[in-house]
Amino acid sequence: IENYTPTDEMQCANICWAYKATDDIIKVEVWDVVDVGKSTRSKGLKIANDESGGVIEPVLDARFVDVFKGANGCIYMLDLTKRWTWDYVQRELPKVPSHVPVLVLANHRDEHAVRTVSADEVEVWLATLPKRTEQVRFAEASMRNGFGLRYIYRFFNLPFLQLQRETLMKQIELNAHETRSTLEELDLHSASQGEQNYETFLRLLENRRERRGSGGGGSGAANNGGVGMALGGGGGGGASGGAGSVSSSDSSDEGADATGHRGLSNQAGLVEPLDVAVPAARALSR
């Protein structure tokens, strides 16, 4: 029988996995959990009067990390030829949260002749566990020849479906909350004396039209005054508006006339504002 070399500290690896025949590739983060890590001594700076040969480096193990926080699945692997591994599973498995799916995987199935843990013993013990939200599954495997790997791959369906169900439940709860909020808003809107009251709505509409009409008359007077200033500027200009228009063109009479026509067209709404902005930019540049 080959000797088992324990992992010195916790390790993490990512594998790609897909649910059945879907095209979505899911990254699964797998943790190799170590209860108590094996510390090593560094070969760096040696402390004075230290005969041990270096400083003890800390290691990452389950004493410092909550390995079940955020976990969606758990696999306990035992060795069918070593009884103490089964004792470890019996001691540690009850600590797993009830909502986390668990797989107890019995390795070294190819060494059936020297096994010390039977499948019946494991299944009987699992049946005596307190009721859990998620089941605890049991399977045998052999990492030497690949037996049981397909079962492990399919076991990943359970954590994936559980995570999918939790996401959908949160969406359903959010949908129900938004539905209740909308119903309350509709009730408040129906009971208010504002827009949902037809007489009030007509008064508001009439007031809005009156304000719009009074505002239009004032703007019309302003427009007429602006036309007069533009005409004055084109003729030789005593007004500041006309002087500004003349300064943006040439000093000849034709330039002044062109500026006057341009100001008239703008006030009458016959040309785009962009045409007026061009001579104004020239005036600023001078």
JSON list of C-alpha atoms in Angstrom, two decimals, residues 101-257:
[
{"chain": "A", "resi": 101, "resn": "PRO", "atom": "CA", "xyz": [-24.62, 19.33, 0.17]},
{"chain": "A", "resi": 102, "resn": "VAL", "atom": "CA", "xyz": [-22.08, 16.73, 1.34]},
{"chain": "A", "resi": 103, "resn": "LEU", "atom": "CA", "xyz": [-20.46, 13.81, -0.45]},
{"chain": "A", "resi": 104, "resn": "VAL", "atom": "CA", "xyz": [-18.63, 11.14, 1.54]},
{"chain": "A", "resi": 105, "resn": "LEU", "atom": "CA", "xyz": [-16.18, 9.62, -0.93]},
{"chain": "A", "resi": 106, "resn": "ALA", "atom": "CA", "xyz": [-14.47, 6.34, -0.04]},
{"chain": "A", "resi": 107, "resn": "ASN", "atom": "CA", "xyz": [-11.18, 6.12, -1.96]},
{"chain": "A", "resi": 108, "resn": "HIS", "atom": "CA", "xyz": [-8.97, 3.08, -2.67]},
{"chain": "A", "resi": 109, "resn": "ARG", "atom": "CA", "xyz": [-11.82, 0.92, -3.92]},
{"chain": "A", "resi": 110, "resn": "ASP", "atom": "CA", "xyz": [-9.25, -1.01, -5.96]},
{"chain": "A", "resi": 111, "resn": "GLU", "atom": "CA", "xyz": [-7.76, -2.34, -2.68]},
{"chain": "A", "resi": 112, "resn": "HIS", "atom": "CA", "xyz": [-10.89, -4.15, -1.62]},
{"chain": "A", "resi": 113, "resn": "ALA", "atom": "CA", "xyz": [-8.94, -7.08, -0.16]},
{"chain": "A", "resi": 114, "resn": "VAL", "atom": "CA", "xyz": [-7.42, -4.94, 2.61]},
{"chain": "A", "resi": 115, "resn": "ARG", "atom": "CA", "xyz": [-10.29, -2.55, 3.30]},
{"chain": "A", "resi": 116, "resn": "THR", "atom": "CA", "xyz": [-11.26, -1.92, 6.91]},
{"chain": "A", "resi": 117, "resn": "VAL", "atom": "CA", "xyz": [-14.41, 0.17, 6.33]},
{"chain": "A", "resi": 118, "resn": "SER", "atom": "CA", "xyz": [-17.44, -1.40, 4.65]},
{"chain": "A", "resi": 119, "resn": "ALA", "atom": "CA", "xyz": [-20.00, 0.43, 2.55]},
{"chain": "A", "resi": 120, "resn": "ASP", "atom": "CA", "xyz": [-22.85, -0.87, 4.75]},
{"chain": "A", "resi": 121, "resn": "GLU", "atom": "CA", "xyz": [-21.25, 0.61, 7.85]},
{"chain": "A", "resi": 122, "resn": "VAL", "atom": "CA", "xyz": [-21.01, 4.04, 6.24]},
{"chain": "A", "resi": 123, "resn": "GLU", "atom": "CA", "xyz": [-24.58, 4.00, 4.89]},
{"chain": "A", "resi": 124, "resn": "VAL", "atom": "CA", "xyz": [-26.02, 2.90, 8.24]},
{"chain": "A", "resi": 125, "resn": "TRP", "atom": "CA", "xyz": [-24.21, 5.67, 10.07]},
{"chain": "A", "resi": 126, "resn": "LEU", "atom": "CA", "xyz": [-25.34, 8.30, 7.54]},
{"chain": "A", "resi": 127, "resn": "ALA", "atom": "CA", "xyz": [-28.94, 7.18, 8.05]},
{"chain": "A", "resi": 128, "resn": "THR", "atom": "CA", "xyz": [-28.67, 8.02, 11.76]},
{"chain": "A", "resi": 129, "resn": "LEU", "atom": "CA", "xyz": [-27.69, 11.66, 11.13]},
{"chain": "A", "resi": 130, "resn": "PRO", "atom": "CA", "xyz": [-30.14, 14.37, 12.18]},
{"chain": "A", "resi": 131, "resn": "LYS", "atom": "CA", "xyz": [-32.41, 15.66, 9.45]},
{"chain": "A", "resi": 132, "resn": "ARG", "atom": "CA", "xyz": [-30.63, 18.08, 7.17]},
{"chain": "A", "resi": 133, "resn": "THR", "atom": "CA", "xyz": [-31.80, 20.55, 4.55]},
{"chain": "A", "resi": 134, "resn": "GLU", "atom": "CA", "xyz": [-29.50, 18.91, 1.99]},
{"chain": "A", "resi": 135, "resn": "GLN", "atom": "CA", "xyz": [-28.68, 15.23, 1.69]},
{"chain": "A", "resi": 136, "resn": "VAL", "atom": "CA", "xyz": [-25.41, 13.51, 2.48]},
{"chain": "A", "resi": 137, "resn": "ARG", "atom": "CA", "xyz": [-24.41, 11.22, -0.38]},
{"chain": "A", "resi": 138, "resn": "PHE", "atom": "CA", "xyz": [-21.98, 8.28, -0.27]},
{"chain": "A", "resi": 139, "resn": "ALA", "atom": "CA", "xyz": [-19.91, 6.83, -3.10]},
{"chain": "A", "resi": 140, "resn": "GLU", "atom": "CA", "xyz": [-16.82, 4.72, -3.59]},
{"chain": "A", "resi": 141, "resn": "ALA", "atom": "CA", "xyz": [-13.96, 5.69, -5.87]},
{"chain": "A", "resi": 142, "resn": "SER", "atom": "CA", "xyz": [-10.43, 4.89, -6.90]},
{"chain": "A", "resi": 143, "resn": "MET", "atom": "CA", "xyz": [-8.18, 7.74, -7.87]},
{"chain": "A", "resi": 144, "resn": "ARG", "atom": "CA", "xyz": [-5.67, 5.20, -9.20]},
{"chain": "A", "resi": 145, "resn": "ASN", "atom": "CA", "xyz": [-7.81, 4.13, -12.16]},
{"chain": "A", "resi": 146, "resn": "GLY", "atom": "CA", "xyz": [-10.38, 6.95, -12.28]},
{"chain": "A", "resi": 147, "resn": "PHE", "atom": "CA", "xyz": [-13.35, 5.00, -10.92]},
{"chain": "A", "resi": 148, "resn": "GLY", "atom": "CA", "xyz": [-15.97, 7.35, -9.42]},
{"chain": "A", "resi": 149, "resn": "LEU", "atom": "CA", "xyz": [-14.82, 10.52, -11.16]},
{"chain": "A", "resi": 150, "resn": "ARG", "atom": "CA", "xyz": [-18.03, 10.75, -13.18]},
{"chain": "A", "resi": 151, "resn": "TYR", "atom": "CA", "xyz": [-20.05, 10.54, -9.97]},
{"chain": "A", "resi": 152, "resn": "ILE", "atom": "CA", "xyz": [-18.06, 13.43, -8.49]},
{"chain": "A", "resi": 153, "resn": "TYR", "atom": "CA", "xyz": [-18.63, 15.47, -11.64]},
{"chain": "A", "resi": 154, "resn": "ARG", "atom": "CA", "xyz": [-22.38, 14.92, -11.40]},
{"chain": "A", "resi": 155, "resn": "PHE", "atom": "CA", "xyz": [-22.37, 15.70, -7.67]},
{"chain": "A", "resi": 156, "resn": "PHE", "atom": "CA", "xyz": [-21.37, 19.25, -8.58]},
{"chain": "A", "resi": 157, "resn": "ASN", "atom": "CA", "xyz": [-24.90, 19.62, -10.00]},
{"chain": "A", "resi": 158, "resn": "LEU", "atom": "CA", "xyz": [-26.27, 19.84, -6.45]},
{"chain": "A", "resi": 159, "resn": "PRO", "atom": "CA", "xyz": [-24.23, 22.88, -5.31]},
{"chain": "A", "resi": 160, "resn": "PHE", "atom": "CA", "xyz": [-24.88, 24.56, -8.66]},
{"chain": "A", "resi": 161, "resn": "LEU", "atom": "CA", "xyz": [-28.64, 24.00, -8.50]},
{"chain": "A", "resi": 162, "resn": "GLN", "atom": "CA", "xyz": [-28.72, 25.11, -4.87]},
{"chain": "A", "resi": 163, "resn": "LEU", "atom": "CA", "xyz": [-26.93, 28.35, -5.74]},
{"chain": "A", "resi": 164, "resn": "GLN", "atom": "CA", "xyz": [-29.23, 28.83, -8.71]},
{"chain": "A", "resi": 165, "resn": "ARG", "atom": "CA", "xyz": [-32.29, 28.27, -6.50]},
{"chain": "A", "resi": 166, "resn": "GLU", "atom": "CA", "xyz": [-31.06, 30.81, -3.93]},
{"chain": "A", "resi": 167, "resn": "THR", "atom": "CA", "xyz": [-30.54, 33.39, -6.68]},
{"chain": "A", "resi": 168, "resn": "LEU", "atom": "CA", "xyz": [-34.02, 32.78, -8.10]},
{"chain": "A", "resi": 169, "resn": "MET", "atom": "CA", "xyz": [-35.59, 33.01, -4.65]},
{"chain": "A", "resi": 170, "resn": "LYS", "atom": "CA", "xyz": [-33.94, 36.38, -4.06]},
{"chain": "A", "resi": 171, "resn": "GLN", "atom": "CA", "xyz": [-35.28, 37.57, -7.42]},
{"chain": "A", "resi": 172, "resn": "ILE", "atom": "CA", "xyz": [-38.77, 36.35, -6.50]},
{"chain": "A", "resi": 173, "resn": "GLU", "atom": "CA", "xyz": [-38.60, 38.16, -3.15]},
{"chain": "A", "resi": 174, "resn": "LEU", "atom": "CA", "xyz": [-37.45, 41.35, -4.89]},
{"chain": "A", "resi": 175, "resn": "ASN", "atom": "CA", "xyz": [-40.26, 40.98, -7.44]},
{"chain": "A", "resi": 176, "resn": "ALA", "atom": "CA", "xyz": [-42.84, 40.56, -4.67]},
{"chain": "A", "resi": 177, "resn": "HIS", "atom": "CA", "xyz": [-41.47, 43.64, -2.85]},
{"chain": "A", "resi": 178, "resn": "GLU", "atom": "CA", "xyz": [-41.63, 45.76, -6.00]},
{"chain": "A", "resi": 179, "resn": "THR", "atom": "CA", "xyz": [-45.19, 44.52, -6.67]},
{"chain": "A", "resi": 180, "resn": "ARG", "atom": "CA", "xyz": [-46.34, 45.56, -3.20]},
{"chain": "A", "resi": 181, "resn": "SER", "atom": "CA", "xyz": [-44.66, 48.96, -3.57]},
{"chain": "A", "resi": 182, "resn": "THR", "atom": "CA", "xyz": [-46.37, 49.54, -6.91]},
{"chain": "A", "resi": 183, "resn": "LEU", "atom": "CA", "xyz": [-49.78, 48.63, -5.49]},
{"chain": "A", "resi": 184, "resn": "GLU", "atom": "CA", "xyz": [-49.26, 51.06, -2.60]},
{"chain": "A", "resi": 185, "resn": "GLU", "atom": "CA", "xyz": [-48.26, 53.81, -5.02]},
{"chain": "A", "resi": 186, "resn": "LEU", "atom": "CA", "xyz": [-51.38, 53.18, -7.10]},
{"chain": "A", "resi": 187, "resn": "ASP", "atom": "CA", "xyz": [-53.58, 53.30, -3.98]},
{"chain": "A", "resi": 188, "resn": "LEU", "atom": "CA", "xyz": [-52.04, 56.59, -2.87]},
{"chain": "A", "resi": 189, "resn": "HIS", "atom": "CA", "xyz": [-52.39, 58.02, -6.37]},
{"chain": "A", "resi": 190, "resn": "SER", "atom": "CA", "xyz": [-56.06, 57.05, -6.52]},
{"chain": "A", "resi": 191, "resn": "ALA", "atom": "CA", "xyz": [-56.79, 58.57, -3.11]},
{"chain": "A", "resi": 192, "resn": "SER", "atom": "CA", "xyz": [-54.99, 61.86, -3.79]},
{"chain": "A", "resi": 193, "resn": "GLN", "atom": "CA", "xyz": [-56.75, 65.05, -4.91]},
{"chain": "A", "resi": 194, "resn": "GLY", "atom": "CA", "xyz": [-54.13, 65.86, -7.51]},
{"chain": "A", "resi": 195, "resn": "GLU", "atom": "CA", "xyz": [-53.77, 64.51, -11.02]},
{"chain": "A", "resi": 196, "resn": "GLN", "atom": "CA", "xyz": [-56.25, 61.67, -10.53]},
{"chain": "A", "resi": 197, "resn": "ASN", "atom": "CA", "xyz": [-59.06, 64.20, -9.75]},
{"chain": "A", "resi": 198, "resn": "TYR", "atom": "CA", "xyz": [-60.51, 65.30, -13.08]},
{"chain": "A", "resi": 199, "resn": "GLU", "atom": "CA", "xyz": [-61.71, 68.76, -11.95]},
{"chain": "A", "resi": 200, "resn": "THR", "atom": "CA", "xyz": [-58.35, 69.52, -10.39]},
{"chain": "A", "resi": 201, "resn": "PHE", "atom": "CA", "xyz": [-56.59, 68.31, -13.52]},
{"chain": "A", "resi": 202, "resn": "LEU", "atom": "CA", "xyz": [-58.69, 70.68, -15.71]},
{"chain": "A", "resi": 203, "resn": "ARG", "atom": "CA", "xyz": [-57.85, 73.66, -13.47]},
{"chain": "A", "resi": 204, "resn": "LEU", "atom": "CA", "xyz": [-54.17, 72.87, -13.61]},
{"chain": "A", "resi": 205, "resn": "LEU", "atom": "CA", "xyz": [-54.35, 72.49, -17.36]},
{"chain": "A", "resi": 206, "resn": "GLU", "atom": "CA", "xyz": [-56.15, 75.84, -17.76]},
{"chain": "A", "resi": 207, "resn": "ASN", "atom": "CA", "xyz": [-53.63, 77.63, -15.53]},
{"chain": "A", "resi": 208, "resn": "ARG", "atom": "CA", "xyz": [-50.81, 76.18, -17.54]},
{"chain": "A", "resi": 209, "resn": "ARG", "atom": "CA", "xyz": [-52.31, 77.41, -20.76]},
{"chain": "A", "resi": 210, "resn": "GLU", "atom": "CA", "xyz": [-52.83, 80.92, -19.32]},
{"chain": "A", "resi": 211, "resn": "ARG", "atom": "CA", "xyz": [-49.23, 81.15, -18.18]},
{"chain": "A", "resi": 212, "resn": "ARG", "atom": "CA", "xyz": [-48.02, 79.96, -21.56]},
{"chain": "A", "resi": 213, "resn": "GLY", "atom": "CA", "xyz": [-50.17, 82.58, -23.32]},
{"chain": "A", "resi": 214, "resn": "SER", "atom": "CA", "xyz": [-48.97, 85.47, -21.16]},
{"chain": "A", "resi": 215, "resn": "GLY", "atom": "CA", "xyz": [-45.36, 84.38, -21.56]},
{"chain": "A", "resi": 216, "resn": "GLY", "atom": "CA", "xyz": [-45.74, 84.27, -25.36]},
{"chain": "A", "resi": 217, "resn": "GLY", "atom": "CA", "xyz": [-46.93, 87.91, -25.54]},
{"chain": "A", "resi": 218, "resn": "GLY", "atom": "CA", "xyz": [-43.94, 89.20, -23.60]},
{"chain": "A", "resi": 219, "resn": "SER", "atom": "CA", "xyz": [-41.51, 87.28, -25.73]},
{"chain": "A", "resi": 220, "resn": "GLY", "atom": "CA", "xyz": [-43.16, 88.64, -28.85]},
{"chain": "A", "resi": 221, "resn": "ALA", "atom": "CA", "xyz": [-42.57, 92.22, -27.70]},
{"chain": "A", "resi": 222, "resn": "ALA", "atom": "CA", "xyz": [-38.97, 91.40, -26.99]},
{"chain": "A", "resi": 223, "resn": "ASN", "atom": "CA", "xyz": [-38.60, 89.96, -30.44]},
{"chain": "A", "resi": 224, "resn": "ASN", "atom": "CA", "xyz": [-40.01, 93.12, -32.05]},
{"chain": "A", "resi": 225, "resn": "GLY", "atom": "CA", "xyz": [-37.61, 95.31, -30.13]},
{"chain": "A", "resi": 226, "resn": "GLY", "atom": "CA", "xyz": [-34.75, 93.12, -31.20]},
{"chain": "A", "resi": 227, "resn": "VAL", "atom": "CA", "xyz": [-35.67, 93.53, -34.86]},
{"chain": "A", "resi": 228, "resn": "GLY", "atom": "CA", "xyz": [-35.63, 97.30, -34.47]},
{"chain": "A", "resi": 229, "resn": "MET", "atom": "CA", "xyz": [-32.16, 97.23, -32.99]},
{"chain": "A", "resi": 230, "resn": "ALA", "atom": "CA", "xyz": [-30.90, 95.06, -35.79]},
{"chain": "A", "resi": 231, "resn": "LEU", "atom": "CA", "xyz": [-32.33, 97.41, -38.39]},
{"chain": "A", "resi": 232, "resn": "GLY", "atom": "CA", "xyz": [-30.80, 100.39, -36.67]},
{"chain": "A", "resi": 233, "resn": "GLY", "atom": "CA", "xyz": [-27.41, 98.74, -36.56]},
{"chain": "A", "resi": 234, "resn": "GLY", "atom": "CA", "xyz": [-27.54, 98.01, -40.25]},
{"chain": "A", "resi": 235, "resn": "GLY", "atom": "CA", "xyz": [-28.25, 101.62, -41.11]},
{"chain": "A", "resi": 236, "resn": "GLY", "atom": "CA", "xyz": [-25.37, 103.13, -39.24]},
{"chain": "A", "resi": 237, "resn": "GLY", "atom": "CA", "xyz": [-26.41, 102.32, -35.69]},
{"chain": "A", "resi": 238, "resn": "GLY", "atom": "CA", "xyz": [-26.82, 104.42, -32.61]},
{"chain": "A", "resi": 239, "resn": "ALA", "atom": "CA", "xyz": [-27.82, 101.39, -30.51]},
{"chain": "A", "resi": 240, "resn": "SER", "atom": "CA", "xyz": [-25.35, 99.10, -28.86]},
{"chain": "A", "resi": 241, "resn": "GLY", "atom": "CA", "xyz": [-26.85, 96.05, -30.51]},
{"chain": "A", "resi": 242, "resn": "GLY", "atom": "CA", "xyz": [-26.42, 97.55, -33.97]},
{"chain": "A", "resi": 243, "resn": "ALA", "atom": "CA", "xyz": [-22.87, 98.59, -33.22]},
{"chain": "A", "resi": 244, "resn": "GLY", "atom": "CA", "xyz": [-22.02, 95.08, -32.20]},
{"chain": "A", "resi": 245, "resn": "SER", "atom": "CA", "xyz": [-23.36, 93.74, -35.46]},
{"chain": "A", "resi": 246, "resn": "VAL", "atom": "CA", "xyz": [-21.40, 96.25, -37.54]},
{"chain": "A", "resi": 247, "resn": "SER", "atom": "CA", "xyz": [-18.14, 95.54, -35.69]},
{"chain": "A", "resi": 248, "resn": "SER", "atom": "CA", "xyz": [-18.28, 91.88, -36.62]},
{"chain": "A", "resi": 249, "resn": "SER", "atom": "CA", "xyz": [-18.18, 92.57, -40.37]},
{"chain": "A", "resi": 250, "resn": "ASP", "atom": "CA", "xyz": [-16.06, 94.60, -42.78]},
{"chain": "A", "resi": 251, "resn": "SER", "atom": "CA", "xyz": [-15.89, 98.43, -42.55]},
{"chain": "A", "resi": 252, "resn": "SER", "atom": "CA", "xyz": [-17.54, 98.89, -45.94]},
{"chain": "A", "resi": 253, "resn": "ASP", "atom": "CA", "xyz": [-21.21, 99.74, -46.40]},
{"chain": "A", "resi": 254, "resn": "GLU", "atom": "CA", "xyz": [-21.83, 96.34, -48.00]},
{"chain": "A", "resi": 255, "resn": "GLY", "atom": "CA", "xyz": [-20.54, 94.61, -44.87]},
{"chain": "A", "resi": 256, "resn": "ALA", "atom": "CA", "xyz": [-22.77, 96.72, -42.66]},
{"chain": "A", "resi": 257, "resn": "ASP", "atom": "CA", "xyz": [-25.79, 95.91, -44.81]}
]
